[in-house]
Short mmCIF file of C-alpha atoms in Angstrom, two decimals:
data_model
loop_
_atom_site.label_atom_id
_atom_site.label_comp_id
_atom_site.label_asym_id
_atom_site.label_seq_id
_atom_site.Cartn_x
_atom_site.Cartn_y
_atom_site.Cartn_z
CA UNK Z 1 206.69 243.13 299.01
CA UNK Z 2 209.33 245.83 297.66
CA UNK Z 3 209.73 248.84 299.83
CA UNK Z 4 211.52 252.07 299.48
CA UNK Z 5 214.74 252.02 301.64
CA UNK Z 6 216.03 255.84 303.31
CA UNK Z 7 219.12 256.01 304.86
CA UNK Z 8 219.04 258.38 308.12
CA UNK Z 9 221.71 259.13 310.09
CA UNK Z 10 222.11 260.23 313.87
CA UNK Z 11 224.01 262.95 314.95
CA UNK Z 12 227.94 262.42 315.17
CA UNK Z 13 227.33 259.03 313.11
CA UNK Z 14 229.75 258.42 310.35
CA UNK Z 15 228.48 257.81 306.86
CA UNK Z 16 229.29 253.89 307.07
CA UNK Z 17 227.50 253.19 310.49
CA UNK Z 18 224.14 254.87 309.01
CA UNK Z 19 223.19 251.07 307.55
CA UNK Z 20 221.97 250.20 311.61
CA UNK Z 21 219.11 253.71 311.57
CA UNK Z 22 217.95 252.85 308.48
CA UNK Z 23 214.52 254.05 308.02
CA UNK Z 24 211.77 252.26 305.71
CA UNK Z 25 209.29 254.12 303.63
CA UNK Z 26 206.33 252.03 302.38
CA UNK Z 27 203.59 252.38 300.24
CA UNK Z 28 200.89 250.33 302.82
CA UNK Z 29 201.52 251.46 306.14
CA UNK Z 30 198.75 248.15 306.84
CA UNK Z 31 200.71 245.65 305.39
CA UNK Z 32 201.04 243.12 307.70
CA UNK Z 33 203.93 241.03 306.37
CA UNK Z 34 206.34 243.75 307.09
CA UNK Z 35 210.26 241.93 306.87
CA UNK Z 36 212.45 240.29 304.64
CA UNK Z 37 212.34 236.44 306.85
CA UNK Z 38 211.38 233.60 305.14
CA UNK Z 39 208.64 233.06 307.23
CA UNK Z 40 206.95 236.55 307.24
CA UNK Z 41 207.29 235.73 303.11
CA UNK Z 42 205.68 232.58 303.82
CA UNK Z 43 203.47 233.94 305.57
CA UNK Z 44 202.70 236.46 302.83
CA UNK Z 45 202.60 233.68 299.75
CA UNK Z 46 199.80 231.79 302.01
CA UNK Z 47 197.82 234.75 302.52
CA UNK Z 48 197.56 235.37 298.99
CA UNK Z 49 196.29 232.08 297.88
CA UNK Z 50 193.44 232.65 300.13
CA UNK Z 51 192.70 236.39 299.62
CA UNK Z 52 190.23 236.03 296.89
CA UNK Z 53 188.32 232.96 298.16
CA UNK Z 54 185.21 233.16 300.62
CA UNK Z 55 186.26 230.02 302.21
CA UNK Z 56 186.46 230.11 305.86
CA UNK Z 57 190.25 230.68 307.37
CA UNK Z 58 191.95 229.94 310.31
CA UNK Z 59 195.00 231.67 311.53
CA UNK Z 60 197.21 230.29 314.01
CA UNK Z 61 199.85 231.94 316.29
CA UNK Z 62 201.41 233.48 319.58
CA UNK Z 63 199.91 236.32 321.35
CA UNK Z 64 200.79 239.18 319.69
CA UNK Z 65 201.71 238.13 316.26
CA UNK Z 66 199.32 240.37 314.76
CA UNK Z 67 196.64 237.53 313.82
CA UNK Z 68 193.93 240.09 314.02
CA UNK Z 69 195.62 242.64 312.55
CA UNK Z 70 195.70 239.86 309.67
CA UNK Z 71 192.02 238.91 310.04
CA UNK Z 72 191.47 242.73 308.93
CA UNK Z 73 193.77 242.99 305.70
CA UNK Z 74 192.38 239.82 304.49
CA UNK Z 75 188.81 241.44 304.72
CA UNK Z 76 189.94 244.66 303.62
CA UNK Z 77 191.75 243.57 300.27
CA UNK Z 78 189.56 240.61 299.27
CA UNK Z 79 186.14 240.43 297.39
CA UNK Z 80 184.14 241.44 300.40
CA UNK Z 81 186.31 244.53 301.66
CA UNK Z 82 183.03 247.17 300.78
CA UNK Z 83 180.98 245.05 303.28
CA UNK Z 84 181.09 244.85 307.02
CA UNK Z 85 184.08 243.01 309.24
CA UNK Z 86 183.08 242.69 312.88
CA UNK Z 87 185.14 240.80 315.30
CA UNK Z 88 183.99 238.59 318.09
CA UNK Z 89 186.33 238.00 321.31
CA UNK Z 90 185.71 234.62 322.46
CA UNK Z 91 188.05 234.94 325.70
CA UNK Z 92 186.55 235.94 328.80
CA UNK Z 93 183.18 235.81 327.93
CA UNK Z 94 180.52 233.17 328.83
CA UNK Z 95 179.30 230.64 326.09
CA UNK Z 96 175.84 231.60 326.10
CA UNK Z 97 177.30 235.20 325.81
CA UNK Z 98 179.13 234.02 322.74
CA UNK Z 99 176.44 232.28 321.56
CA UNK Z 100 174.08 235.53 321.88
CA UNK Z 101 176.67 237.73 320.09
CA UNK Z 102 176.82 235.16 317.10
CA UNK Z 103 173.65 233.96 316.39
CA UNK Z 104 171.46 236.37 318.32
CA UNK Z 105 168.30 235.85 319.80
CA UNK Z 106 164.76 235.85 319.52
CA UNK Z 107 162.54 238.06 322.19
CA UNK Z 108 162.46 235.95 325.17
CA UNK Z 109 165.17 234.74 325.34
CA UNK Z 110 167.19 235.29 328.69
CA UNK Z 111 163.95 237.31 329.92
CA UNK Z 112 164.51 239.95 326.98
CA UNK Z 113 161.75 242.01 325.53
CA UNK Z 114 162.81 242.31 322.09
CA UNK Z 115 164.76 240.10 319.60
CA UNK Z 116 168.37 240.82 318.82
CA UNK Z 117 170.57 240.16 315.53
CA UNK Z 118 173.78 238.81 316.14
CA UNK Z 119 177.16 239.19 314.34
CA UNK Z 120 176.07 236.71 311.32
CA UNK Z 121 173.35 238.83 310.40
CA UNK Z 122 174.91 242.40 310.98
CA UNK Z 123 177.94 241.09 308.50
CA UNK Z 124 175.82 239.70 305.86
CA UNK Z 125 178.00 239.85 302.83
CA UNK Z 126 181.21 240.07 304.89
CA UNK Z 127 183.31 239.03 307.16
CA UNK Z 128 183.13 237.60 310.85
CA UNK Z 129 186.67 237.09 312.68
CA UNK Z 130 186.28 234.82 315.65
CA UNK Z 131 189.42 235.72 317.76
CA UNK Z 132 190.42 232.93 320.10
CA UNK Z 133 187.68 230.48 318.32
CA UNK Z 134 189.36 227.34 321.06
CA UNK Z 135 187.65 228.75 324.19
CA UNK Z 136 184.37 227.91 321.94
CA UNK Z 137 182.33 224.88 323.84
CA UNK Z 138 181.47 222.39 322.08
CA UNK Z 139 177.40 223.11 321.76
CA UNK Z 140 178.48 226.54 319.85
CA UNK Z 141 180.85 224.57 317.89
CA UNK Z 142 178.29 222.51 316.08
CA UNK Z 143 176.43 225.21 315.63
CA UNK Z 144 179.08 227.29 313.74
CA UNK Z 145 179.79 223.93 311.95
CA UNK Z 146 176.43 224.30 310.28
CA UNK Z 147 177.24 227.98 309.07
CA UNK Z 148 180.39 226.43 307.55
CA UNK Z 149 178.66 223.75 306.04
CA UNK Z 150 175.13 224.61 304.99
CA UNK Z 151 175.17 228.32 305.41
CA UNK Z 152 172.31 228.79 307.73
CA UNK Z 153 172.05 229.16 311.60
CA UNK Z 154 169.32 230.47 313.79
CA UNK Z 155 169.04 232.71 316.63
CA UNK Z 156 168.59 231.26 320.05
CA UNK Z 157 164.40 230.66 320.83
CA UNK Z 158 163.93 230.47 317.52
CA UNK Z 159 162.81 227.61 315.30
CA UNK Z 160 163.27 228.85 311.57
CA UNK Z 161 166.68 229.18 309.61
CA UNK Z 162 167.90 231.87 308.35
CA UNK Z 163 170.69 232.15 305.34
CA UNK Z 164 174.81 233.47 306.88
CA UNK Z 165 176.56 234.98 303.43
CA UNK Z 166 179.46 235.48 305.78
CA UNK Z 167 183.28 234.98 305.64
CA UNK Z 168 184.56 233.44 308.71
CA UNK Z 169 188.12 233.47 309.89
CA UNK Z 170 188.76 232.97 313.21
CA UNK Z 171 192.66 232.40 315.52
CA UNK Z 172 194.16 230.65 317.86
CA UNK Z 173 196.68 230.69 320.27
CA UNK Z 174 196.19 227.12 320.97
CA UNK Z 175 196.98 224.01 319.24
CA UNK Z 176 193.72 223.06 317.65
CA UNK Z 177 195.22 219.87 316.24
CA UNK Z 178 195.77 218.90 319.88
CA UNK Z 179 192.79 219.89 321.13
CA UNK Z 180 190.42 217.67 318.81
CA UNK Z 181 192.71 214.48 320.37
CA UNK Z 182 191.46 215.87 323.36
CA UNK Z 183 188.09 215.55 322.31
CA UNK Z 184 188.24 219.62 322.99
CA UNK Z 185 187.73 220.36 319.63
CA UNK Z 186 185.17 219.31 316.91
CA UNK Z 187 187.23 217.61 314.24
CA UNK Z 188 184.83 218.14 311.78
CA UNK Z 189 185.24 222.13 312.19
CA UNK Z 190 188.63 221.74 312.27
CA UNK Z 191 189.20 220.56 309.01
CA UNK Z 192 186.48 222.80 307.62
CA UNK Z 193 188.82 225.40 308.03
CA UNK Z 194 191.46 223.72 305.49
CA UNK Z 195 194.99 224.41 306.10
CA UNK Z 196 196.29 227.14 308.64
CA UNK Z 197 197.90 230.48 308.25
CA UNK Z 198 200.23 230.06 310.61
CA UNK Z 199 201.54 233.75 312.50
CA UNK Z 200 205.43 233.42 313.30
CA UNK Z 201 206.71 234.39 316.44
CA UNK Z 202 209.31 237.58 316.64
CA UNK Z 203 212.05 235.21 317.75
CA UNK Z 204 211.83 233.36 314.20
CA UNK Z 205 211.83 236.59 312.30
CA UNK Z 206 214.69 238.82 314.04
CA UNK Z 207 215.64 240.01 311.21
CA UNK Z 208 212.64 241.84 310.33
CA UNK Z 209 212.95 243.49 313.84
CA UNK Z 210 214.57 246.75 312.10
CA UNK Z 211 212.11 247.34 310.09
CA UNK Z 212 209.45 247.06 312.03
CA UNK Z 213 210.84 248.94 314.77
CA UNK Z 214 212.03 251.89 312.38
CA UNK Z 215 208.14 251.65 311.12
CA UNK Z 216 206.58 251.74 314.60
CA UNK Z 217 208.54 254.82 315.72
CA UNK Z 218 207.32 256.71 312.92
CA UNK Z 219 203.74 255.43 314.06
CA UNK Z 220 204.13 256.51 317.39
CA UNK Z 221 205.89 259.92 316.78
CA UNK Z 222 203.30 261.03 314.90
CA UNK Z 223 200.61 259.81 317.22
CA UNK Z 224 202.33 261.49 319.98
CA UNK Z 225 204.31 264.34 318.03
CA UNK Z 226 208.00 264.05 319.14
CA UNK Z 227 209.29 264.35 315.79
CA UNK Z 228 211.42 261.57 313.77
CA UNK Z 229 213.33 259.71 316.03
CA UNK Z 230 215.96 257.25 315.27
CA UNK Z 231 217.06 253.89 316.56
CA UNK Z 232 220.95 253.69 318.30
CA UNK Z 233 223.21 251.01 317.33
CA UNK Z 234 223.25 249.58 320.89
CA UNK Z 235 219.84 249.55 320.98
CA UNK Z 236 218.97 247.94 317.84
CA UNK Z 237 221.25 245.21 318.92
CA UNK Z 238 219.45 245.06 322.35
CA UNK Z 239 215.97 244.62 320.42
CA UNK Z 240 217.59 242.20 318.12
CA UNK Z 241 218.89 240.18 321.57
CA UNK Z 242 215.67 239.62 323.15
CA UNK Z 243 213.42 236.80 323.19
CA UNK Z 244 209.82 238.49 322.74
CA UNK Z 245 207.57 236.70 324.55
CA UNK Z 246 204.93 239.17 323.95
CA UNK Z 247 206.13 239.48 319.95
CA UNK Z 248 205.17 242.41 318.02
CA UNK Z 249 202.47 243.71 320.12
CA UNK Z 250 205.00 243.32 322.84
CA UNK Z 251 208.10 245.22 320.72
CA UNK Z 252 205.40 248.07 320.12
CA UNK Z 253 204.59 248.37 323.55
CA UNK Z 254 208.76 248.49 324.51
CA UNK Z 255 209.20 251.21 322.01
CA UNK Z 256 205.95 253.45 323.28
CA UNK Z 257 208.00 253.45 326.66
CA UNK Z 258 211.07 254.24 325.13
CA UNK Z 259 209.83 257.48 323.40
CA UNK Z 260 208.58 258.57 326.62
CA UNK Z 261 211.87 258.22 328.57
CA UNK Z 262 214.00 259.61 325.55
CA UNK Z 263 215.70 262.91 325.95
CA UNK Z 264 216.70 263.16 322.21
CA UNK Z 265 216.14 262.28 319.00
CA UNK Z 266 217.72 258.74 319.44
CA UNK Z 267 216.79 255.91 321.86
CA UNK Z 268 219.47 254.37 323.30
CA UNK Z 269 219.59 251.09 325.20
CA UNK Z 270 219.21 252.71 328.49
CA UNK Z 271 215.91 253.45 327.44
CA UNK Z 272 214.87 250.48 326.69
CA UNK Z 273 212.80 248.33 330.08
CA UNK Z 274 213.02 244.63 329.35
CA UNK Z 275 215.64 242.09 330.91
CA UNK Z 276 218.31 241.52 328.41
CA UNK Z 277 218.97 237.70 330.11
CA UNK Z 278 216.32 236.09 329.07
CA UNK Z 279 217.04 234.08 326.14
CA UNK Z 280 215.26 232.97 322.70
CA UNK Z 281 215.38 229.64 324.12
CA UNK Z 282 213.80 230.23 327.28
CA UNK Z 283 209.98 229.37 328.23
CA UNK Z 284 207.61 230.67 325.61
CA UNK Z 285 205.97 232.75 327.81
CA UNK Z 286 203.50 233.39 324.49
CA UNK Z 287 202.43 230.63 323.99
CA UNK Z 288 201.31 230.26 328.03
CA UNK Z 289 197.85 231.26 329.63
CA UNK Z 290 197.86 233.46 332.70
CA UNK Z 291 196.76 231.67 336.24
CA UNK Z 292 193.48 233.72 335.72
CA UNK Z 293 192.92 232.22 332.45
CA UNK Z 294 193.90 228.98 333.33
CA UNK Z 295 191.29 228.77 336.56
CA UNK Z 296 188.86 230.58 334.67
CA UNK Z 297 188.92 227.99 331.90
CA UNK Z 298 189.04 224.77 334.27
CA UNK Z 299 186.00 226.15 336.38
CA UNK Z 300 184.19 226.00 332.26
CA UNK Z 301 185.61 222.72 331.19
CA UNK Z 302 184.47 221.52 334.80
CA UNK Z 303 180.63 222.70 334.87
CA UNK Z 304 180.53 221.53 331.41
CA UNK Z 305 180.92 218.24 332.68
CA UNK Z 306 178.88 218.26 335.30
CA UNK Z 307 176.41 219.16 333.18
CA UNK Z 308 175.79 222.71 334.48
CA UNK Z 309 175.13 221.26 338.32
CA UNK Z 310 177.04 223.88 340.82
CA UNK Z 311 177.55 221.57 343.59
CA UNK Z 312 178.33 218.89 341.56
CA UNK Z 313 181.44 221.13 339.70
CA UNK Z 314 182.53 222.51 343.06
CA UNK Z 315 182.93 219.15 344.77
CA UNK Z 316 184.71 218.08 341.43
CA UNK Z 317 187.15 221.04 342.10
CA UNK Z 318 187.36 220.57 345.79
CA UNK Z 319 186.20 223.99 346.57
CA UNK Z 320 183.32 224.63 348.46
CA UNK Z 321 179.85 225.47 346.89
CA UNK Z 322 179.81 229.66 347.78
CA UNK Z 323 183.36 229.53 346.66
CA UNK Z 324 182.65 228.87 343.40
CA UNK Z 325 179.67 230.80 343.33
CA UNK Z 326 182.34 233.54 343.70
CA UNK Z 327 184.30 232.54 340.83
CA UNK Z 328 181.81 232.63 338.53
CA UNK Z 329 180.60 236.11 339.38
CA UNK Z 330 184.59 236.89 339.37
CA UNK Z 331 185.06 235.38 335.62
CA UNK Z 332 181.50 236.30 334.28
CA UNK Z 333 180.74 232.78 333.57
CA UNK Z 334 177.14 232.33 333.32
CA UNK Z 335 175.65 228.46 334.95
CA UNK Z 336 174.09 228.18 331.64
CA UNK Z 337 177.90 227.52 330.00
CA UNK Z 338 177.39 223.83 331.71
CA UNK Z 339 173.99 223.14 329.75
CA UNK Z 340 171.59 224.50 326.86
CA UNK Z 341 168.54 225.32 329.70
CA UNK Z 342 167.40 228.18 331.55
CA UNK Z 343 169.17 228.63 335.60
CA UNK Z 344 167.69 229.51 338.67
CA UNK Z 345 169.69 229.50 341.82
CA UNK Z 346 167.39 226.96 343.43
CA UNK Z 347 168.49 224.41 340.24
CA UNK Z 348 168.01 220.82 341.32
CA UNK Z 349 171.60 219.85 342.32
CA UNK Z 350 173.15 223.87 342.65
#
């Protein structure tokens, strides 16, 4: 995508070093293939094929590759970009809160008084993005696999179907290929989804790392008013140096600190706050869950098994029974995750 190309300068910086501030000027500040790297273009030629279809899309990627941000521009610039786009985060929620927030529910359901649309309903005619669609159980799965494959669904209590003119594109940090041999992930709605856009990490794209940190400082100097500021040349090499675990959302977040410890108009490596030693070949931190989200997803995978029973999951996990009563009130996770029936805490077997 062509782009308009400014040359700024820093103070006391000679004509011929002014290639390393150079500022970019486009004409979509919302483009989200920003960078010159072959796989930001591929990126780019793959999201184009599918712009104008209302076939469901997956997109596939680090933390903080900007697969949401990409969710939104192909909603915004495709056939549906009048209608709705609402987003559902699947991490850290329970699967019957998941399955609520879909589907939605009929009055009665979970003790409530009145019946609820969910997300398939509210963005009739547009777009749903499923963010993290691999924490999805396998119950939920099958019944997004219908919406996929028949269009209809209904809401939870209730008996009749109801029509979902929805596009669906949902992400994942994980590999989904991996997780249907694991028997994690239905292989039917896997390959529903057709082939992957696939989000590159910042360590394959370095060379786009001027331009999108020129673009981002004009972001966030005019969100925070400090006036233009300019990258030095022993910065820019520092940003280019570093492995980005965190990738873009991680760069952005470097550069919002920077601003604030600047005392002029150019931010120097000094105030930059990352260690410089770790390497592009080091652990892809991205790519890893925190211990939180690891437990938290074990404790699901485990009651899911057990078919819901509490004692039966903690003995299963060695812990004792109150102790895991304490890590699902920690997590949120609701006992019905481990089976499609009401809970009581006198369950047979909790």
């Amino acid at each position: 995508m062509a782009s308009e190309r400014s040359l700024v300068l820093e103070p006391n910086m000679k004509p011929a070093e002014g290639k390393v501030a150079e500022v970019i000027s486009l004409p979509n500040p919302n483009n989200p293939f920003l960078g010159t790297s072959t796989a930001i273009r591929q990126l780019e030629n793959n999201s184009f094929k599918l712009l104008n279809s209302s076939s469901p899309v997956l997109i596939q990627g680090e933390p903080g590759t900007g697969k949401g941000f990409l969710a939104r521009w192909l909603h915004e610039n495709g056939p549906r970009a009048e209608e709705l786009h609402v987003e559902l985060q699947c991490v850290g929620i329970s699967q019957s809160r998941i399955e609520a927030k879909l589907f939605g529910y009929e009055k009665g359901a979970f003790g409530s008084t009145q019946a609820k649309p969910g997300l398939l309903e509210i963005a009739q005619s547009g777009s749903v993005f499923l963010d993290e669609i691999a924490e999805m159980q396998l119950p939920v799965q099958k019944k997004l696999l219908r919406v996929l494959e028949e269009n209809k669904f209904s809401r939870m209590g209730e008996a009749q179907d109801r029509e979902a003119d929805v596009r669906v594109i949902a992400s994942s940090r994980c590999n989904l290929a991996r997780r249907v041999q694991e028997g994690r992930f239905l292989k039917e709605l896997y390959v529903r989804f057709g082939e992957s856009l696939i989000a590159p990490p910042l360590r394959e794209r370095v060379e786009d790392i001027p331009m999108l940190a020129t673009h981002m400082l004009d972001r966030i100097s005019t969100d925070q008013g400090t006036g233009m500021l300019h990258v030095s040349a022993m910065a820019l090499q520092a940003l280019q140096g570093f492995s980005w675990p965190g990738n873009i959302r991680e760069l952005r977040n470097t550069l919002e600190r920077a601003v604030l410890l600047s005392n002029g108009p150019s931010l120097s490596k000094e105030d930059l706050q990352f260690d410089l030693t770790v390497e592009a070949s080091s652990l892809q931190l991205g790519s890893l869950k925190t211990l939180e989200e690891v437990e938290r997803q074990y404790i699901q995978e485990v009651l899911w098994l057990e078919g819901g029973r509490v004692q039966a999951a903690a003995k299963k996990l060695g812990i004792p029974r109150s102790s895991l009563y304490h890590k699902l009130k920690q997590y949120g996770i609701s006992r019905r995750d481990g089976h499609d029936m009401q809970w009581s805490q006198n369950a047979a077997g909790a």
